[in-house]
Tab-separated table of C-alpha atoms in Angstrom:
chain	number	residue	atom	x	y	z
N	11	UNK	CA	-5.184	-7.422	25.076
N	12	UNK	CA	-1.649	-7.065	23.521
N	13	UNK	CA	-1.545	-5.925	19.980
N	14	UNK	CA	0.098	-9.141	18.786
N	15	UNK	CA	-2.047	-9.503	15.852
N	16	UNK	CA	-0.864	-6.073	14.671
N	17	UNK	CA	2.714	-7.236	14.950
N	18	UNK	CA	2.028	-10.254	12.980
N	19	UNK	CA	0.538	-8.056	10.213
N	20	UNK	CA	3.907	-6.363	10.498
N	21	UNK	CA	3.887	-2.840	9.139
N	22	UNK	CA	7.116	-0.855	9.731
N	23	UNK	CA	5.152	2.319	10.670
N	24	UNK	CA	3.693	0.622	13.730
N	25	UNK	CA	6.994	0.809	15.414
N	26	UNK	CA	7.137	4.669	14.967
N	27	UNK	CA	7.796	6.218	18.303
N	28	UNK	CA	5.056	8.689	17.548
N	29	UNK	CA	2.654	5.773	18.201
N	30	UNK	CA	2.571	5.515	21.960
N	31	UNK	CA	0.954	2.460	23.976
N	32	UNK	CA	-2.435	4.028	23.969
N	33	UNK	CA	-2.327	4.392	20.151
N	34	UNK	CA	-1.255	0.855	19.800
N	35	UNK	CA	-4.195	-0.377	21.931
N	36	UNK	CA	-6.504	1.662	19.972
N	37	UNK	CA	-5.168	0.305	16.650
N	38	UNK	CA	-5.504	-3.302	18.203
N	39	UNK	CA	-9.069	-2.800	19.308
N	40	UNK	CA	-9.956	-1.287	15.855
N	41	UNK	CA	-8.334	-4.061	14.032
N	42	UNK	CA	-10.125	-6.802	16.036
N	43	UNK	CA	-13.339	-5.061	15.549
N	44	UNK	CA	-12.885	-4.734	11.857
N	45	UNK	CA	-11.946	-8.488	11.569
N	46	UNK	CA	-14.991	-9.724	13.362
N	47	UNK	CA	-17.220	-7.374	11.524
N	48	UNK	CA	-15.723	-8.544	8.292
N	49	UNK	CA	-16.349	-12.273	9.196
N	50	UNK	CA	-20.022	-11.448	9.779
N	51	UNK	CA	-20.294	-9.604	6.464
N	52	UNK	CA	-18.503	-12.362	4.563
N	53	UNK	CA	-21.179	-14.810	5.950
N	54	UNK	CA	-24.116	-12.443	5.190
N	55	UNK	CA	-22.944	-11.762	1.571
N	56	UNK	CA	-22.677	-15.490	1.030
N	57	UNK	CA	-25.904	-16.703	2.457
N	58	UNK	CA	-28.389	-13.911	2.259
N	59	UNK	CA	-29.654	-14.147	-1.300
N	60	UNK	CA	-30.184	-18.034	-1.050
N	61	UNK	CA	-31.823	-17.567	2.409
N	62	UNK	CA	-34.356	-15.135	0.897
N	63	UNK	CA	-35.206	-17.314	-1.925
N	64	UNK	CA	-35.277	-20.771	-0.232
N	65	UNK	CA	-36.445	-19.896	3.434
N	66	UNK	CA	-38.178	-16.636	3.363
N	67	UNK	CA	-39.733	-17.746	-0.198
N	68	UNK	CA	-39.271	-14.535	-2.005
N	69	UNK	CA	-39.395	-14.515	-5.677
N	70	UNK	CA	-36.277	-13.256	-7.714
N	71	UNK	CA	-38.056	-9.987	-8.174
N	72	UNK	CA	-38.968	-9.606	-4.516
N	73	UNK	CA	-35.493	-10.312	-3.567
N	74	UNK	CA	-34.055	-7.731	-5.833
N	75	UNK	CA	-36.454	-5.148	-4.385
N	76	UNK	CA	-35.476	-6.187	-0.879
N	77	UNK	CA	-31.810	-5.645	-1.511
N	78	UNK	CA	-32.575	-2.395	-3.330
N	79	UNK	CA	-34.506	-1.025	-0.389
N	80	UNK	CA	-31.836	-2.093	1.927
N	81	UNK	CA	-29.251	-0.360	-0.169
N	82	UNK	CA	-31.181	2.947	-0.224
N	83	UNK	CA	-31.375	2.979	3.534
N	84	UNK	CA	-27.649	2.116	3.644
N	85	UNK	CA	-26.967	5.400	1.616
N	86	UNK	CA	-28.769	7.281	4.297
N	87	UNK	CA	-26.747	5.543	7.064
N	88	UNK	CA	-23.498	6.696	5.211
N	89	UNK	CA	-24.404	10.234	5.717
N	90	UNK	CA	-26.070	10.014	9.230
N	91	UNK	CA	-22.996	7.961	10.650
N	92	UNK	CA	-20.698	10.866	9.740
N	93	UNK	CA	-22.945	13.570	11.029
N	94	UNK	CA	-23.486	11.545	14.400
N	95	UNK	CA	-19.775	11.205	14.741
N	96	UNK	CA	-19.404	15.003	14.968
N	97	UNK	CA	-21.933	15.012	17.695
N	98	UNK	CA	-20.708	12.113	19.756
N	99	UNK	CA	-17.387	10.314	19.923
N	100	UNK	CA	-17.277	8.076	16.697
N	101	UNK	CA	-16.242	5.013	18.767
N	102	UNK	CA	-19.599	5.324	20.385
N	103	UNK	CA	-21.549	5.743	17.099
N	104	UNK	CA	-19.543	2.758	15.563
N	105	UNK	CA	-20.126	0.517	18.613
N	106	UNK	CA	-23.864	1.194	18.854
N	107	UNK	CA	-24.212	0.666	15.130
N	108	UNK	CA	-22.622	-2.740	15.382
N	109	UNK	CA	-25.078	-3.584	18.423
N	110	UNK	CA	-27.846	-2.417	16.297
N	111	UNK	CA	-26.729	-4.759	13.429
N	112	UNK	CA	-26.519	-7.662	15.935
N	113	UNK	CA	-29.939	-7.022	17.021
N	114	UNK	CA	-31.284	-7.138	13.395
N	115	UNK	CA	-29.306	-10.263	12.587
N	116	UNK	CA	-30.713	-11.890	15.575
N	117	UNK	CA	-34.149	-11.085	14.413
N	118	UNK	CA	-33.432	-12.632	11.100
N	119	UNK	CA	-32.452	-15.896	12.951
N	120	UNK	CA	-35.586	-15.913	14.827
N	121	UNK	CA	-38.243	-14.507	12.350
N	122	UNK	CA	-37.420	-15.555	8.771
N	123	UNK	CA	-40.506	-14.102	7.194
N	124	UNK	CA	-41.061	-11.919	4.065
N	125	UNK	CA	-41.826	-8.432	5.408
N	126	UNK	CA	-39.789	-8.938	8.340
N	127	UNK	CA	-36.726	-10.065	6.419
N	128	UNK	CA	-37.021	-6.738	4.299
N	129	UNK	CA	-37.129	-4.536	7.401
N	130	UNK	CA	-34.396	-6.423	9.333
N	131	UNK	CA	-32.069	-6.602	6.347
N	132	UNK	CA	-32.643	-2.835	5.857
N	133	UNK	CA	-31.687	-2.054	9.523
N	134	UNK	CA	-28.576	-4.320	9.177
N	135	UNK	CA	-27.537	-2.594	6.106
N	136	UNK	CA	-28.186	0.799	7.442
N	137	UNK	CA	-26.145	0.033	10.616
N	138	UNK	CA	-23.401	-1.226	8.518
N	139	UNK	CA	-23.066	2.021	6.596
N	140	UNK	CA	-23.386	4.073	9.833
N	141	UNK	CA	-20.471	2.069	11.090
N	142	UNK	CA	-18.413	2.517	7.948
N	143	UNK	CA	-18.643	6.393	8.280
N	144	UNK	CA	-18.125	6.463	12.019
N	145	UNK	CA	-15.108	4.225	11.711
N	146	UNK	CA	-13.544	6.377	9.049
N	147	UNK	CA	-13.983	9.242	11.338
N	148	UNK	CA	-12.555	7.371	14.220
N	149	UNK	CA	-9.453	6.615	12.108
N	150	UNK	CA	-9.107	10.307	11.659
N	151	UNK	CA	-9.059	11.142	15.244
N	152	UNK	CA	-8.008	8.188	17.383
N	153	UNK	CA	-4.466	7.769	16.138
N	154	UNK	CA	-1.962	10.622	15.247
N	155	UNK	CA	-3.205	12.404	12.128
N	156	UNK	CA	-0.216	11.303	10.105
N	157	UNK	CA	-1.326	7.769	10.201
N	158	UNK	CA	-5.030	8.149	9.440
N	159	UNK	CA	-4.839	6.735	5.948
N	160	UNK	CA	-2.516	3.801	6.917
N	161	UNK	CA	-4.979	3.001	9.683
N	162	UNK	CA	-7.706	2.787	6.979
N	163	UNK	CA	-5.579	0.542	4.912
N	164	UNK	CA	-4.886	-1.713	7.784
N	165	UNK	CA	-8.521	-1.970	8.344
N	166	UNK	CA	-9.212	-2.817	4.797
N	167	UNK	CA	-6.583	-5.477	4.704
N	168	UNK	CA	-7.931	-7.164	7.748
N	169	UNK	CA	-11.379	-6.758	6.458
N	170	UNK	CA	-10.619	-8.484	3.169
N	171	UNK	CA	-9.136	-11.483	5.123
N	172	UNK	CA	-12.247	-11.548	7.377
N	173	UNK	CA	-14.705	-11.410	4.452
N	174	UNK	CA	-12.858	-14.316	2.752
N	175	UNK	CA	-12.963	-16.405	5.776
N	176	UNK	CA	-16.560	-15.598	6.401
N	177	UNK	CA	-17.463	-16.641	2.934
N	178	UNK	CA	-15.610	-19.806	3.347
N	179	UNK	CA	-17.435	-20.561	6.628
N	180	UNK	CA	-20.699	-20.188	4.687
N	181	UNK	CA	-19.893	-23.121	2.508
N	182	UNK	CA	-21.501	-25.845	4.793
N	183	UNK	CA	-24.564	-23.575	5.185
N	184	UNK	CA	-25.091	-23.314	1.464
N	185	UNK	CA	-24.536	-27.069	0.979
N	186	UNK	CA	-27.085	-27.999	3.600
N	187	UNK	CA	-29.560	-25.041	2.801
N	188	UNK	CA	-31.748	-25.953	5.582
N	189	UNK	CA	-33.580	-23.681	8.226
N	190	UNK	CA	-31.374	-24.825	11.319
N	191	UNK	CA	-28.071	-24.073	9.403
N	192	UNK	CA	-29.384	-20.604	8.266
N	193	UNK	CA	-30.398	-19.837	11.749
N	194	UNK	CA	-27.179	-20.837	13.187
N	195	UNK	CA	-25.350	-18.534	10.563
N	196	UNK	CA	-27.323	-15.507	11.394
N	197	UNK	CA	-26.823	-16.206	15.091
N	198	UNK	CA	-23.088	-16.390	14.554
N	199	UNK	CA	-23.223	-13.075	12.559
N	200	UNK	CA	-24.991	-11.481	15.254
N	201	UNK	CA	-22.385	-12.571	17.977
N	202	UNK	CA	-19.475	-11.414	15.598
N	203	UNK	CA	-21.186	-7.852	15.240
N	204	UNK	CA	-21.659	-7.689	18.982
N	205	UNK	CA	-18.105	-8.784	19.681
N	206	UNK	CA	-16.981	-6.052	17.106
N	207	UNK	CA	-18.926	-3.441	18.958
N	208	UNK	CA	-17.330	-4.564	22.199
N	209	UNK	CA	-13.839	-3.955	20.949
N	210	UNK	CA	-14.695	-0.649	19.814
N	211	UNK	CA	-15.710	0.365	23.352
N	212	UNK	CA	-12.107	-0.344	24.376
N	213	UNK	CA	-11.014	2.627	22.399
N	214	UNK	CA	-10.122	5.490	24.546
N	215	UNK	CA	-12.846	8.202	24.714
N	216	UNK	CA	-10.687	10.945	26.132
N	217	UNK	CA	-10.297	12.793	22.829
N	218	UNK	CA	-13.302	14.835	21.611
N	219	UNK	CA	-15.113	13.583	18.403
N	220	UNK	CA	-14.603	16.937	16.630
N	221	UNK	CA	-14.982	20.697	17.653
N	222	UNK	CA	-18.153	20.720	15.496
N	223	UNK	CA	-19.774	18.628	18.334
N	224	UNK	CA	-19.805	21.800	20.385
N	225	UNK	CA	-20.410	24.327	17.512
N	226	UNK	CA	-23.800	23.150	16.475
N	227	UNK	CA	-22.792	23.699	12.902
N	228	UNK	CA	-25.600	23.258	10.307
N	229	UNK	CA	-25.534	20.295	8.066
N	230	UNK	CA	-25.954	22.568	5.079
N	231	UNK	CA	-22.381	23.935	5.434
N	232	UNK	CA	-21.004	20.677	4.066
N	233	UNK	CA	-23.521	20.757	1.254
N	234	UNK	CA	-22.141	24.284	0.347
N	235	UNK	CA	-18.458	22.959	0.134
N	236	UNK	CA	-18.378	22.692	-3.617
N	237	UNK	CA	-14.836	21.471	-3.691
N	238	UNK	CA	-15.443	18.542	-1.388
N	239	UNK	CA	-18.860	17.718	-3.212
N	240	UNK	CA	-16.968	17.732	-6.559
N	241	UNK	CA	-14.427	15.339	-5.215
N	242	UNK	CA	-17.034	13.044	-3.586
N	243	UNK	CA	-19.017	12.913	-6.891
N	244	UNK	CA	-15.758	12.072	-8.870
N	245	UNK	CA	-14.700	9.454	-6.422
N	246	UNK	CA	-18.272	8.130	-6.308
N	247	UNK	CA	-18.267	7.510	-10.075
N	248	UNK	CA	-14.733	6.013	-9.913
N	249	UNK	CA	-16.232	3.415	-7.211
N	250	UNK	CA	-17.959	1.576	-10.134
N	251	UNK	CA	-14.776	-0.241	-10.390
N	252	UNK	CA	-15.458	-2.100	-7.114
N	253	UNK	CA	-18.287	-3.945	-8.831
N	254	UNK	CA	-16.216	-5.081	-11.885
N	255	UNK	CA	-14.973	-8.222	-9.922
N	256	UNK	CA	-18.053	-8.960	-7.811
N	257	UNK	CA	-20.830	-8.224	-10.382
N	258	UNK	CA	-19.506	-8.077	-13.917
N	259	UNK	CA	-16.891	-10.655	-14.327
N	260	UNK	CA	-19.068	-13.623	-13.161
N	261	UNK	CA	-21.453	-12.787	-15.972
N	262	UNK	CA	-18.738	-12.159	-18.464
N	263	UNK	CA	-16.957	-15.498	-17.748
N	264	UNK	CA	-20.268	-17.464	-18.023
N	265	UNK	CA	-21.686	-15.657	-21.107
N	266	UNK	CA	-18.893	-13.982	-22.962
N	267	UNK	CA	-15.944	-16.481	-22.685
N	268	UNK	CA	-15.087	-20.124	-23.315
N	269	UNK	CA	-13.598	-20.524	-19.723
N	270	UNK	CA	-14.850	-22.878	-17.027
N	271	UNK	CA	-17.023	-21.335	-14.355
N	272	UNK	CA	-14.354	-22.133	-11.619
N	273	UNK	CA	-12.448	-19.228	-12.989
N	274	UNK	CA	-14.801	-16.943	-11.178
N	275	UNK	CA	-13.435	-18.407	-7.874
N	276	UNK	CA	-9.843	-18.148	-9.186
N	277	UNK	CA	-10.497	-14.538	-9.934
N	278	UNK	CA	-11.794	-13.703	-6.419
N	279	UNK	CA	-8.880	-15.567	-4.782
N	280	UNK	CA	-6.470	-13.816	-6.855
N	281	UNK	CA	-7.978	-10.394	-6.162
N	282	UNK	CA	-8.092	-11.051	-2.326
N	283	UNK	CA	-4.398	-12.152	-2.233
N	284	UNK	CA	-3.227	-9.137	-4.102
N	285	UNK	CA	-5.416	-6.702	-2.098
N	286	UNK	CA	-4.185	-8.078	1.161
N	287	UNK	CA	-0.648	-8.012	-0.028
N	288	UNK	CA	-0.459	-4.578	-1.672
N	289	UNK	CA	-2.886	-2.292	0.183
N	290	UNK	CA	-0.639	-1.143	2.919
N	291	UNK	CA	2.203	-0.570	0.613
N	292	UNK	CA	0.125	1.467	-1.823
N	293	UNK	CA	-1.385	3.460	0.969
N	294	UNK	CA	2.028	4.647	2.055
N	295	UNK	CA	2.968	5.608	-1.560
N	296	UNK	CA	-0.196	7.695	-1.937
N	297	UNK	CA	-0.217	9.262	1.650
N	298	UNK	CA	0.484	12.827	0.617
N	299	UNK	CA	-1.882	15.189	-1.271
N	300	UNK	CA	0.187	15.438	-4.435
N	301	UNK	CA	0.958	11.701	-4.365
N	302	UNK	CA	-2.773	10.887	-4.003
N	303	UNK	CA	-3.838	13.049	-6.942
N	304	UNK	CA	-1.174	11.495	-9.123
N	305	UNK	CA	-2.400	7.953	-7.865
N	306	UNK	CA	-5.856	8.794	-9.140
N	307	UNK	CA	-4.441	9.084	-12.577
N	308	UNK	CA	-2.512	5.964	-12.282
N	309	UNK	CA	-5.570	3.951	-11.227
N	310	UNK	CA	-7.379	5.257	-14.316
N	311	UNK	CA	-4.673	4.015	-16.548
N	312	UNK	CA	-4.585	0.636	-14.694
N	313	UNK	CA	-8.315	0.144	-15.162
N	314	UNK	CA	-8.168	1.065	-18.925
N	315	UNK	CA	-5.463	-1.553	-19.338
N	316	UNK	CA	-7.470	-4.101	-17.377
N	317	UNK	CA	-10.511	-3.575	-19.420
N	318	UNK	CA	-8.452	-4.262	-22.658
N	319	UNK	CA	-7.184	-7.569	-21.091
N	320	UNK	CA	-10.683	-8.527	-20.073
N	321	UNK	CA	-11.968	-7.969	-23.546
N	322	UNK	CA	-9.067	-10.166	-24.778
N	323	UNK	CA	-10.315	-12.925	-22.446
N	324	UNK	CA	-13.173	-13.386	-24.866
N	325	UNK	CA	-10.763	-15.211	-27.161
N	326	UNK	CA	-11.803	-18.624	-28.384
N	327	UNK	CA	-8.370	-19.995	-27.264
N	328	UNK	CA	-9.186	-21.087	-23.772
N	329	UNK	CA	-5.611	-20.859	-22.600
N	330	UNK	CA	-5.014	-17.387	-23.995
N	331	UNK	CA	-8.435	-16.340	-22.581
N	332	UNK	CA	-7.484	-17.640	-19.010
N	333	UNK	CA	-4.038	-15.750	-19.196
N	334	UNK	CA	-5.760	-12.532	-20.224
N	335	UNK	CA	-8.287	-12.903	-17.506
N	336	UNK	CA	-5.843	-13.401	-14.706
N	337	UNK	CA	-3.615	-10.527	-16.007
N	338	UNK	CA	-6.777	-8.406	-16.019
N	339	UNK	CA	-7.702	-9.286	-12.437
N	340	UNK	CA	-4.183	-8.527	-11.361
N	341	UNK	CA	-4.193	-5.092	-13.068
N	342	UNK	CA	-7.643	-4.473	-11.746
N	343	UNK	CA	-6.532	-5.306	-8.292
N	344	UNK	CA	-3.620	-2.890	-8.415
N	345	UNK	CA	-6.027	-0.219	-9.597
N	346	UNK	CA	-8.302	-0.887	-6.768
N	347	UNK	CA	-5.682	-0.575	-4.066
N	348	UNK	CA	-4.205	2.576	-5.678
N	349	UNK	CA	-7.501	4.345	-5.855
N	350	UNK	CA	-8.725	3.280	-2.317
N	351	UNK	CA	-5.448	4.702	-0.806
N	352	UNK	CA	-5.892	7.965	-2.881
N	353	UNK	CA	-9.439	8.344	-2.026
N	354	UNK	CA	-8.845	8.015	1.669
N	355	UNK	CA	-5.917	10.617	1.616
N	356	UNK	CA	-7.974	13.106	-0.185
N	357	UNK	CA	-11.107	12.596	1.950
N	358	UNK	CA	-9.151	13.589	4.905
N	359	UNK	CA	-6.955	16.280	3.132
N	360	UNK	CA	-9.955	18.153	1.547
N	361	UNK	CA	-12.185	18.022	4.567
N	362	UNK	CA	-12.660	20.724	7.169
N	363	UNK	CA	-10.880	18.993	10.204
N	364	UNK	CA	-13.346	20.600	12.574
N	365	UNK	CA	-16.236	18.682	10.903
N	366	UNK	CA	-14.459	15.436	10.023
N	367	UNK	CA	-17.516	13.243	10.657
N	368	UNK	CA	-19.792	15.091	8.355
N	369	UNK	CA	-17.204	15.175	5.472
N	370	UNK	CA	-16.474	11.391	5.864
N	371	UNK	CA	-20.218	10.810	5.747
N	372	UNK	CA	-20.472	12.656	2.372
N	373	UNK	CA	-17.481	10.637	1.028
N	374	UNK	CA	-18.937	7.433	2.140
N	375	UNK	CA	-22.336	8.476	0.687
N	376	UNK	CA	-20.712	9.213	-2.659
N	377	UNK	CA	-18.906	5.815	-2.776
N	378	UNK	CA	-21.998	4.014	-1.796
N	379	UNK	CA	-23.962	5.734	-4.462
N	380	UNK	CA	-21.439	4.784	-7.079
N	381	UNK	CA	-21.548	1.066	-5.983
N	382	UNK	CA	-25.314	1.138	-6.059
N	383	UNK	CA	-25.476	2.463	-9.572
N	384	UNK	CA	-22.601	0.285	-10.799
N	385	UNK	CA	-24.820	-2.759	-11.821
N	386	UNK	CA	-26.763	-0.517	-14.260
N	387	UNK	CA	-23.694	1.107	-15.656
N	388	UNK	CA	-21.842	-2.148	-16.018
N	389	UNK	CA	-24.798	-3.860	-17.677
N	390	UNK	CA	-25.420	-0.909	-20.123
N	391	UNK	CA	-21.944	-1.123	-21.312
N	392	UNK	CA	-20.173	-4.661	-21.154
N	393	UNK	CA	-23.235	-7.021	-20.645
N	394	UNK	CA	-25.268	-5.549	-23.471
N	395	UNK	CA	-22.365	-4.552	-25.887
N	396	UNK	CA	-19.785	-7.232	-25.176
N	397	UNK	CA	-16.227	-6.659	-26.314
N	398	UNK	CA	-16.890	-3.076	-27.389
N	399	UNK	CA	-18.430	-2.337	-24.000
N	400	UNK	CA	-15.155	-3.221	-22.265
N	401	UNK	CA	-13.355	-0.629	-24.361
N	402	UNK	CA	-16.036	1.951	-23.551
N	403	UNK	CA	-15.842	1.291	-19.967
N	404	UNK	CA	-12.005	1.495	-19.991
N	405	UNK	CA	-12.286	4.965	-21.768
N	406	UNK	CA	-14.651	6.047	-19.323
N	407	UNK	CA	-12.465	5.157	-16.366
N	408	UNK	CA	-9.392	6.755	-17.845
N	409	UNK	CA	-11.339	10.057	-18.858
N	410	UNK	CA	-12.748	10.221	-15.242
N	411	UNK	CA	-9.375	9.651	-13.678
N	412	UNK	CA	-7.820	12.403	-15.932
N	413	UNK	CA	-10.506	14.779	-14.910
N	414	UNK	CA	-9.843	14.148	-11.274
N	415	UNK	CA	-6.200	14.705	-11.872
N	416	UNK	CA	-6.510	17.992	-13.536
N	417	UNK	CA	-9.212	19.331	-11.234
N	418	UNK	CA	-7.662	18.218	-7.954
N	419	UNK	CA	-4.128	19.287	-8.875
N	420	UNK	CA	-5.223	22.873	-9.390
N	421	UNK	CA	-3.872	25.074	-6.622
N	422	UNK	CA	-7.142	26.673	-6.040
N	423	UNK	CA	-8.944	23.357	-5.262
N	424	UNK	CA	-6.645	22.364	-2.352
N	425	UNK	CA	-7.949	23.412	0.975
N	426	UNK	CA	-5.762	26.256	2.490
N	427	UNK	CA	-3.344	24.870	4.974
N	428	UNK	CA	-3.870	21.202	3.870
N	429	UNK	CA	-0.822	19.251	4.983
N	430	UNK	CA	0.593	16.264	3.168
N	431	UNK	CA	-0.687	13.602	5.818
N	432	UNK	CA	2.384	11.492	6.120
N	433	UNK	CA	5.539	10.717	4.394
N	434	UNK	CA	6.692	7.177	4.793
N	435	UNK	CA	10.074	5.924	3.656
């Protein structure tokens, strides 16, 4: 299959002579895989909660516990996916995890029952996080090292498009809300996951996963890398920002503002458009170590400004509130793409390249942990405290970003011999 889709996405770096035909085929396979996987995820996010309550007949509390259990197993999948990618080629780990997710989703289509739902949802979430870590490792070894971060940005851009389309495809399922429609949706998700795994098997397997696959290095060595663990912890705490749009803003709009509820959809659409439009550009800007460290500080400043704008959206003047909200979402979106790009660059630059999978697993674990803790943090600040909570949240983001900047920029923190990954004009 010719990488026509990549040409339509149209990033200048794809024309670099350093990227040979084999690299372009690899990028095409990874991109198609990311797209189909994101379609499945968009469908799952949109229908899973309502399916649990209307078809499986779980109570609100039981549903919350089901997703909490699944999230906990997902954390373990983040670590395991990275470590497995040092033992076997990450394309194999990523493909098998997609097939496992497809099997779990097929089970959900066939057996919509309480305990079975919890088990299969947990398996699907576990497989998804294994896939995330292994795909991050694959991006680090399957294309020239200079372009690992840009590959991650491309995958995320395509993923955002896929998730949006998947969520849109769920509308008739949600409107009908009947067992046959849900079964068809889960069957479609399973097929998409299997298709994603099939595309990954097209990635060449001639390069080794990592030297660590032959060195039998102990897992504890990553745990003793204090520099990387510090970075992963700080990045995990900053990852709370990813739930501001998905979790916090819907509650804020409905309970803390005078705006109509359709502004929730408007905020999501604006965020999606901006992330898709800006992610590649900011990935190029934050592709060197020094640039990535500075980008961390920039993202913190943007987050602080966004929280001020969100607090202003509580104005009793609806027009001013809507303007403040949309400006806040735009600023939040810039912070999101800047920090994502910086995090990817640093996750590779600070890692021991001989054990890339294990390090990517730890980074993914930290991010997942931050996202998992985000609802509690955001509820304690903004939901419980209102306008003052927004300012506390912004101060926290700015302080955390400043800490990352001053810690990471210290010469002793940077791993010896760390290159600036790529310079893109």
